[in-house]
Tab-separated table of C-alpha atoms in Angstrom:
chain	number	residue	atom	x	y	z
A	1	MET	CA	70.826	139.370	125.758
A	2	ALA	CA	69.204	137.591	128.708
A	3	PRO	CA	71.438	135.268	130.790
A	4	GLN	CA	69.161	132.317	130.004
A	5	VAL	CA	69.596	132.903	126.262
A	6	LEU	CA	73.365	133.195	126.627
A	7	TYR	CA	73.458	129.959	128.598
A	8	LEU	CA	71.357	128.179	125.963
A	9	LEU	CA	73.609	129.461	123.153
A	10	PHE	CA	76.715	128.299	125.003
A	11	ALA	CA	75.201	124.867	125.578
A	12	VAL	CA	74.370	124.480	121.870
A	13	LEU	CA	77.888	125.517	120.789
A	14	ALA	CA	79.450	123.167	123.328
A	15	SER	CA	77.349	120.248	122.095
A	16	VAL	CA	78.399	120.942	118.486
A	17	PHE	CA	82.072	120.943	119.543
A	18	LEU	CA	81.615	117.630	121.336
A	19	VAL	CA	79.874	116.031	118.337
A	20	VAL	CA	82.691	117.054	115.980
A	21	ASN	CA	85.320	115.771	118.374
A	22	ALA	CA	83.455	112.560	119.131
A	23	GLY	CA	84.339	111.121	115.743
A	24	VAL	CA	81.555	112.306	113.453
A	25	VAL	CA	84.235	113.927	111.291
A	26	PRO	CA	86.303	110.952	110.053
A	27	ALA	CA	90.031	110.772	110.652
A	28	LEU	CA	92.384	110.980	107.706
A	29	PRO	CA	93.595	107.667	106.266
A	30	ARG	CA	97.123	106.288	106.526
A	31	GLY	CA	99.159	107.097	103.469
A	32	MET	CA	101.981	108.860	101.677
A	33	LEU	CA	101.816	112.611	102.308
A	34	THR	CA	101.889	115.147	99.530
A	35	LYS	CA	104.626	117.742	99.699
A	36	ARG	CA	102.015	120.493	99.952
A	37	SER	CA	99.743	119.147	102.691
A	38	SER	CA	99.677	120.680	106.152
A	39	THR	CA	100.263	117.166	107.489
A	40	TYR	CA	103.474	116.891	105.480
A	41	GLY	CA	104.587	120.279	106.765
A	42	GLU	CA	104.127	119.093	110.334
A	43	TRP	CA	106.045	115.891	109.549
A	44	LYS	CA	108.918	117.921	108.079
A	45	ARG	CA	109.010	120.161	111.158
A	46	LYS	CA	109.306	117.094	113.384
A	47	GLN	CA	112.087	115.747	111.188
A	48	ALA	CA	113.992	119.029	111.368
A	49	ALA	CA	113.672	119.146	115.168
A	50	ARG	CA	115.425	115.801	115.624
A	51	PRO	CA	119.120	115.652	116.571
A	52	ARG	CA	121.606	115.942	113.737
A	53	GLY	CA	123.434	112.774	112.846
A	54	ALA	CA	124.006	110.086	110.265
A	55	ASP	CA	120.600	109.101	108.899
A	56	ILE	CA	118.741	109.605	112.183
A	57	ILE	CA	115.078	108.644	111.747
A	58	THR	CA	112.260	107.731	114.093
A	59	PRO	CA	112.389	103.961	114.714
A	60	VAL	CA	109.517	101.796	113.549
A	61	GLU	CA	108.495	99.425	116.350
A	62	TYR	CA	106.165	96.463	116.839
A	63	TYR	CA	102.774	96.950	118.531
A	64	ASN	CA	101.499	93.336	118.582
A	65	GLY	CA	99.323	93.467	115.484
A	66	ALA	CA	99.332	91.147	112.466
A	67	VAL	CA	101.487	91.425	109.344
A	68	MET	CA	100.766	89.686	106.060
A	69	ASN	CA	102.603	86.433	106.781
A	70	ALA	CA	99.718	83.951	106.985
A	71	CYS	CA	99.871	83.152	103.266
A	72	ARG	CA	101.557	84.294	100.093
A	73	VAL	CA	100.643	87.871	99.185
A	74	ARG	CA	98.878	88.449	95.869
A	75	PHE	CA	98.558	91.785	94.068
A	76	TYR	CA	95.310	92.693	92.297
A	77	PRO	CA	95.651	95.912	90.243
A	78	ILE	CA	92.377	97.640	89.358
A	79	PHE	CA	92.877	100.193	86.567
A	80	TYR	CA	90.162	102.753	87.217
A	81	GLY	CA	89.652	105.181	84.333
A	82	THR	CA	88.844	105.398	80.649
A	83	ALA	CA	90.520	103.404	77.883
A	84	SER	CA	92.245	106.516	76.563
A	85	ASP	CA	93.686	107.193	80.033
A	86	TRP	CA	94.737	103.650	80.924
A	87	THR	CA	96.385	102.461	77.731
A	88	ALA	CA	97.800	98.945	77.522
A	89	SER	CA	101.361	100.331	77.636
A	90	LYS	CA	100.672	102.252	80.852
A	91	GLN	CA	99.138	99.161	82.435
A	92	LYS	CA	102.156	97.103	81.414
A	93	HIS	CA	104.464	99.678	83.046
A	94	ILE	CA	102.639	99.120	86.369
A	95	ASN	CA	102.306	95.344	85.992
A	96	ALA	CA	106.004	94.940	85.236
A	97	PHE	CA	106.852	96.480	88.587
A	98	LEU	CA	104.275	94.482	90.561
A	99	GLY	CA	105.413	91.251	88.957
A	100	SER	CA	109.115	91.842	89.486
A	101	PHE	CA	109.775	91.170	93.159
A	102	SER	CA	110.844	87.563	92.764
A	103	THR	CA	112.949	88.192	89.663
A	104	SER	CA	114.613	91.605	89.956
A	105	SER	CA	118.191	91.420	91.165
A	106	LEU	CA	118.843	95.175	91.057
A	107	PRO	CA	118.185	95.487	93.934
A	108	LYS	CA	116.349	93.071	96.257
A	109	TRP	CA	114.099	95.826	97.591
A	110	TYR	CA	111.331	93.451	98.617
A	111	ASP	CA	113.679	91.347	100.773
A	112	ILE	CA	113.673	94.120	103.397
A	113	HIS	CA	110.178	92.941	104.376
A	114	PHE	CA	111.511	89.557	105.487
A	115	GLY	CA	112.831	91.188	108.676
A	116	TYR	CA	109.299	92.032	109.838
A	117	THR	CA	107.526	89.642	112.194
A	118	SER	CA	104.281	89.254	114.095
A	119	LYS	CA	103.388	87.328	117.227
A	120	ASP	CA	100.554	84.820	117.433
A	121	PRO	CA	98.152	86.167	120.099
A	122	VAL	CA	97.431	82.677	121.441
A	123	SER	CA	100.660	80.680	121.208
A	124	GLY	CA	103.050	83.619	121.292
A	125	ALA	CA	104.979	82.158	118.355
A	126	VAL	CA	106.881	84.715	116.285
A	127	LYS	CA	106.734	84.417	112.503
A	128	ASN	CA	108.557	86.371	109.803
A	129	ILE	CA	107.174	87.558	106.510
A	130	THR	CA	108.401	85.068	103.921
A	131	GLY	CA	108.010	84.429	100.209
A	132	TYR	CA	107.602	86.727	97.241
A	133	PRO	CA	104.175	88.031	96.201
A	134	THR	CA	102.418	87.017	93.007
A	135	LEU	CA	100.512	89.164	90.531
A	136	GLN	CA	96.938	88.509	89.407
A	137	LEU	CA	96.329	90.377	86.169
A	138	PRO	CA	92.874	91.638	85.152
A	139	ALA	CA	91.019	89.437	82.686
A	140	SER	CA	91.100	92.239	80.118
A	141	THR	CA	93.285	95.270	79.402
A	142	THR	CA	90.070	97.291	79.020
A	143	PRO	CA	89.934	99.642	82.056
A	144	ASN	CA	86.853	99.254	84.284
A	145	TYR	CA	86.200	95.874	82.640
A	146	ASN	CA	82.852	94.709	84.070
A	147	ILE	CA	82.827	97.369	86.825
A	148	ARG	CA	80.863	100.577	87.342
A	149	PHE	CA	82.868	103.770	86.809
A	150	ASN	CA	82.549	107.260	88.271
A	151	SER	CA	84.866	110.179	87.528
A	152	SER	CA	84.798	111.170	91.212
A	153	ILE	CA	85.407	108.736	94.059
A	154	ASN	CA	85.372	109.094	97.844
A	155	TYR	CA	87.504	107.335	100.444
A	156	GLY	CA	84.520	105.275	101.589
A	157	ASP	CA	83.804	104.066	98.037
A	158	PHE	CA	86.987	102.018	97.591
A	159	PRO	CA	85.798	98.796	99.288
A	160	ALA	CA	82.745	98.766	97.006
A	161	VAL	CA	85.001	99.241	93.969
A	162	VAL	CA	87.000	96.168	95.023
A	163	GLU	CA	83.886	94.074	95.658
A	164	ASP	CA	82.318	95.169	92.391
A	165	ALA	CA	85.488	94.338	90.449
A	166	VAL	CA	86.008	90.885	91.960
A	167	LYS	CA	82.413	89.696	91.883
A	168	SER	CA	81.719	91.008	88.373
A	169	GLY	CA	84.633	89.073	86.858
A	170	TYR	CA	87.319	91.754	86.540
A	171	PHE	CA	89.945	89.124	87.418
A	172	GLY	CA	88.238	86.238	85.659
A	173	SER	CA	84.909	84.496	85.325
A	174	THR	CA	85.665	81.344	87.322
A	175	THR	CA	84.135	80.816	90.747
A	176	THR	CA	87.537	81.170	92.413
A	177	ALA	CA	88.336	84.390	90.549
A	178	LYS	CA	85.097	85.902	91.848
A	179	LEU	CA	85.970	85.264	95.508
A	180	LEU	CA	87.528	87.987	97.656
A	181	ASP	CA	91.069	87.070	98.651
A	182	PRO	CA	92.158	87.595	102.308
A	183	CYS	CA	95.774	87.204	101.131
A	184	GLY	CA	95.390	89.856	98.449
A	185	ILE	CA	96.233	93.524	98.247
A	186	TYR	CA	93.743	95.219	95.951
A	187	LEU	CA	95.329	98.263	94.299
A	188	ILE	CA	92.857	100.866	93.059
A	189	LEU	CA	94.826	102.917	90.521
A	190	THR	CA	92.946	105.949	89.247
A	191	ALA	CA	93.641	107.683	85.928
A	192	GLU	CA	94.726	111.315	85.648
A	193	ASN	CA	91.201	112.694	85.236
A	194	VAL	CA	89.581	110.808	88.138
A	195	LYS	CA	89.048	112.883	91.279
A	196	ALA	CA	89.717	110.878	94.448
A	197	GLU	CA	89.121	112.136	97.977
A	198	TYR	CA	92.289	113.303	99.782
A	199	PHE	CA	94.408	112.728	96.666
A	200	CYS	CA	96.740	115.644	95.925
A	201	THR	CA	95.369	117.684	98.855
A	202	ASN	CA	96.592	115.503	101.726
A	203	PHE	CA	97.983	112.280	100.323
A	204	CYS	CA	99.603	110.818	97.227
A	205	GLY	CA	98.300	107.397	98.239
A	206	TYR	CA	96.855	105.515	101.211
A	207	HIS	CA	95.869	102.051	102.400
A	208	ASP	CA	93.202	100.506	104.611
A	209	SER	CA	91.271	97.294	105.284
A	210	SER	CA	87.552	96.573	105.053
A	211	THR	CA	85.330	93.640	105.978
A	212	ILE	CA	83.065	92.460	103.172
A	213	GLY	CA	80.914	89.515	104.186
A	214	ASP	CA	83.226	87.292	106.206
A	215	VAL	CA	86.448	88.391	104.463
A	216	ARG	CA	88.641	91.246	105.678
A	217	ILE	CA	90.324	92.612	102.578
A	218	LYS	CA	93.387	94.837	102.312
A	219	TRP	CA	93.316	97.613	99.752
A	220	ALA	CA	95.512	100.520	98.715
A	221	PHE	CA	95.036	103.517	96.467
A	222	THR	CA	97.119	105.916	94.440
A	223	GLY	CA	96.312	108.082	91.460
A	224	ASN	CA	97.972	109.485	88.378
A	225	SER	CA	99.177	112.959	89.413
A	226	GLU	CA	100.263	114.188	85.972
A	227	VAL	CA	97.264	116.504	85.497
A	228	GLN	CA	96.061	117.215	89.038
A	229	CYS	CA	99.229	117.756	91.109
A	230	PRO	CA	102.541	117.175	89.315
A	231	GLY	CA	104.237	119.490	91.817
A	232	SER	CA	103.017	117.570	94.876
A	233	CYS	CA	102.935	113.905	93.893
A	234	GLY	CA	104.560	113.970	90.462
A	235	ILE	CA	107.861	112.401	89.494
A	236	ARG	CA	109.643	115.768	89.475
A	237	SER	CA	108.540	116.459	93.031
A	238	GLN	CA	110.169	113.206	94.106
A	239	TYR	CA	113.343	113.395	92.068
A	240	PRO	CA	113.540	116.807	90.357
A	241	GLN	CA	116.187	116.003	87.736
A	242	LEU	CA	114.216	113.054	86.347
A	243	ASN	CA	112.832	113.008	82.877
A	244	THR	CA	110.116	110.493	82.209
A	245	ILE	CA	110.948	106.778	82.043
A	246	GLY	CA	107.496	105.513	81.104
A	247	SER	CA	105.130	108.475	81.400
A	248	LEU	CA	105.191	111.247	83.979
A	249	GLY	CA	102.059	109.974	85.700
A	250	THR	CA	102.809	106.261	85.774
A	251	ASP	CA	106.438	106.828	86.801
A	252	ALA	CA	105.204	108.791	89.814
A	253	MET	CA	102.691	106.075	90.646
A	254	ILE	CA	105.399	103.415	90.897
A	255	THR	CA	107.037	104.795	94.025
A	256	MET	CA	103.584	105.479	95.532
A	257	ILE	CA	102.593	101.868	94.860
A	258	ALA	CA	105.831	100.665	96.447
A	259	HIS	CA	105.116	102.880	99.471
A	260	GLU	CA	101.554	101.643	100.024
A	261	VAL	CA	102.289	97.989	99.256
A	262	SER	CA	105.119	97.969	101.798
A	263	GLU	CA	102.943	99.517	104.501
A	264	THR	CA	100.034	97.184	103.795
A	265	ILE	CA	102.269	94.139	104.143
A	266	THR	CA	103.898	95.278	107.413
A	267	ASP	CA	100.944	97.131	108.988
A	268	PRO	CA	97.726	95.983	107.267
A	269	PHE	CA	95.373	96.914	110.116
A	270	TRP	CA	97.331	99.913	111.494
A	271	ASP	CA	98.295	98.034	114.678
A	272	ALA	CA	101.554	96.215	113.855
A	273	TRP	CA	104.678	98.131	112.795
A	274	HIS	CA	104.758	101.920	113.125
A	275	THR	CA	106.403	104.693	115.126
A	276	ALA	CA	105.300	105.825	118.559
A	277	GLY	CA	103.218	108.977	118.823
A	278	ASP	CA	102.561	110.069	115.246
A	279	GLU	CA	102.250	106.418	114.130
A	280	ALA	CA	104.150	106.791	110.880
A	281	GLU	CA	104.668	103.501	109.073
A	282	ASN	CA	107.773	101.904	107.581
A	283	ALA	CA	107.554	103.775	104.255
A	284	ASP	CA	106.447	107.064	105.834
A	285	VAL	CA	109.687	107.510	107.774
A	286	CYS	CA	111.673	107.054	104.544
A	287	GLN	CA	109.475	108.878	102.040
A	288	TRP	CA	111.264	111.115	99.526
A	289	ARG	CA	114.509	109.184	100.176
A	290	TYR	CA	116.006	107.223	97.281
A	291	GLU	CA	118.738	104.669	96.790
A	292	PRO	CA	121.734	105.861	94.738
A	293	THR	CA	121.124	105.446	91.034
A	294	LEU	CA	122.378	102.412	89.139
A	295	GLY	CA	122.776	104.173	85.818
A	296	ASN	CA	120.677	105.863	83.156
A	297	SER	CA	117.631	104.223	81.664
A	298	PRO	CA	118.146	103.041	78.065
A	299	ASN	CA	114.435	103.482	77.283
A	300	SER	CA	113.898	106.979	78.686
A	301	VAL	CA	113.056	109.953	76.531
A	302	ASN	CA	116.536	111.460	76.408
A	303	LYS	CA	118.585	108.432	77.529
A	304	ALA	CA	119.706	110.332	80.643
A	305	THR	CA	117.113	109.300	83.230
A	306	PRO	CA	118.648	107.730	86.352
A	307	TYR	CA	117.054	104.607	87.827
A	308	ASN	CA	117.529	102.486	90.954
A	309	TYR	CA	115.355	99.453	90.196
A	310	VAL	CA	115.150	97.088	87.203
A	311	ALA	CA	112.121	94.918	86.492
A	312	PRO	CA	112.466	92.148	83.911
A	313	TYR	CA	109.029	91.498	82.442
A	314	ASN	CA	108.463	88.963	79.663
A	315	THR	CA	111.283	89.715	77.201
A	316	ALA	CA	111.718	93.388	78.145
A	317	LYS	CA	113.220	95.316	81.040
A	318	TYR	CA	111.615	98.242	82.833
A	319	TYR	CA	113.459	100.889	84.814
A	320	TYR	CA	112.141	102.760	87.856
A	321	GLN	CA	112.977	105.109	90.686
A	322	ILE	CA	111.437	103.822	93.944
A	323	GLN	CA	111.776	105.145	97.462
A	324	GLN	CA	113.604	103.527	100.346
A	325	ILE	CA	111.732	101.796	103.183
A	326	TYR	CA	112.628	101.152	106.811
A	327	ASN	CA	114.869	98.136	107.389
A	328	VAL	CA	113.818	96.892	110.820
A	329	ARG	CA	117.036	94.888	111.215
A	330	THR	CA	119.470	97.764	110.584
A	331	LYS	CA	117.069	100.478	111.781
A	332	LYS	CA	117.847	102.585	108.723
A	333	CYS	CA	116.136	103.530	105.491
A	334	ALA	CA	117.260	101.295	102.640
A	335	GLY	CA	116.481	100.359	99.069
A	336	LYS	CA	118.005	96.889	99.248
A	337	VAL	CA	119.308	94.367	101.770
């Protein structure tokens, strides 16, 4: 082959390499790793390489970004799937958890967030996260109420799902209900037969922010892993001796929701609280760690399912296993203050 042809071929290959590494291929989102992803394997190797000791973990530190302390946080669950997949009882199992943070006394898991702060970039004033979040229920228990549905969804589609849901009246038909909420966390929760990008292959859930019009929204995603990856993101992968409390899929989603909600509140734009280097967030450094159980759930299938969190909801009580998160005050993983 002539030298000129070789040179031209080398130049073309080099330009392709530069294009790929210049950001054309998007970076992976921030989220809870599956136990089978290469990313999780690398995280485990880093964990194993750290010095032995009592609960030694990488510290989560502040990097001058904003946390969600400007107003009271509101949760907006979007049940994405068919009516047969997202039954009313499954929705209630999720809603009971999201609505429990101001009422559950066993334990005060959410209170760990009150140790996180952010600094005003102009005045320099430091402000803590305060107050318990509220829950905004959908206007109907019919999944996909007033929104377009697709059985396959990509990472870049989630902001449009949120906008479509809000503006079409998923949370109500009033003018206020149809406005995007800068204080909200929109939770896109996909049913077991919905294929979502990165779900099960790399992540069990993830969170991000997007600007729609003049509002920068915060959103998070997790899916029902019961059909697609029960060994990677399922309840038995988290806590192998568990039998189902609600259903295998929704039980697994609870700890994923807790993971992504916690990270969205403390690091909504990926520039506030995380570790140095690999930039793991406050729930990442504690994933797959659980608080000691409080007993066995009275409403589980065989009455022998351990739980570590109780959510009173209406006249009933719901029982869950949720992961620990990083307590910035004690610098340890914890499930309560």
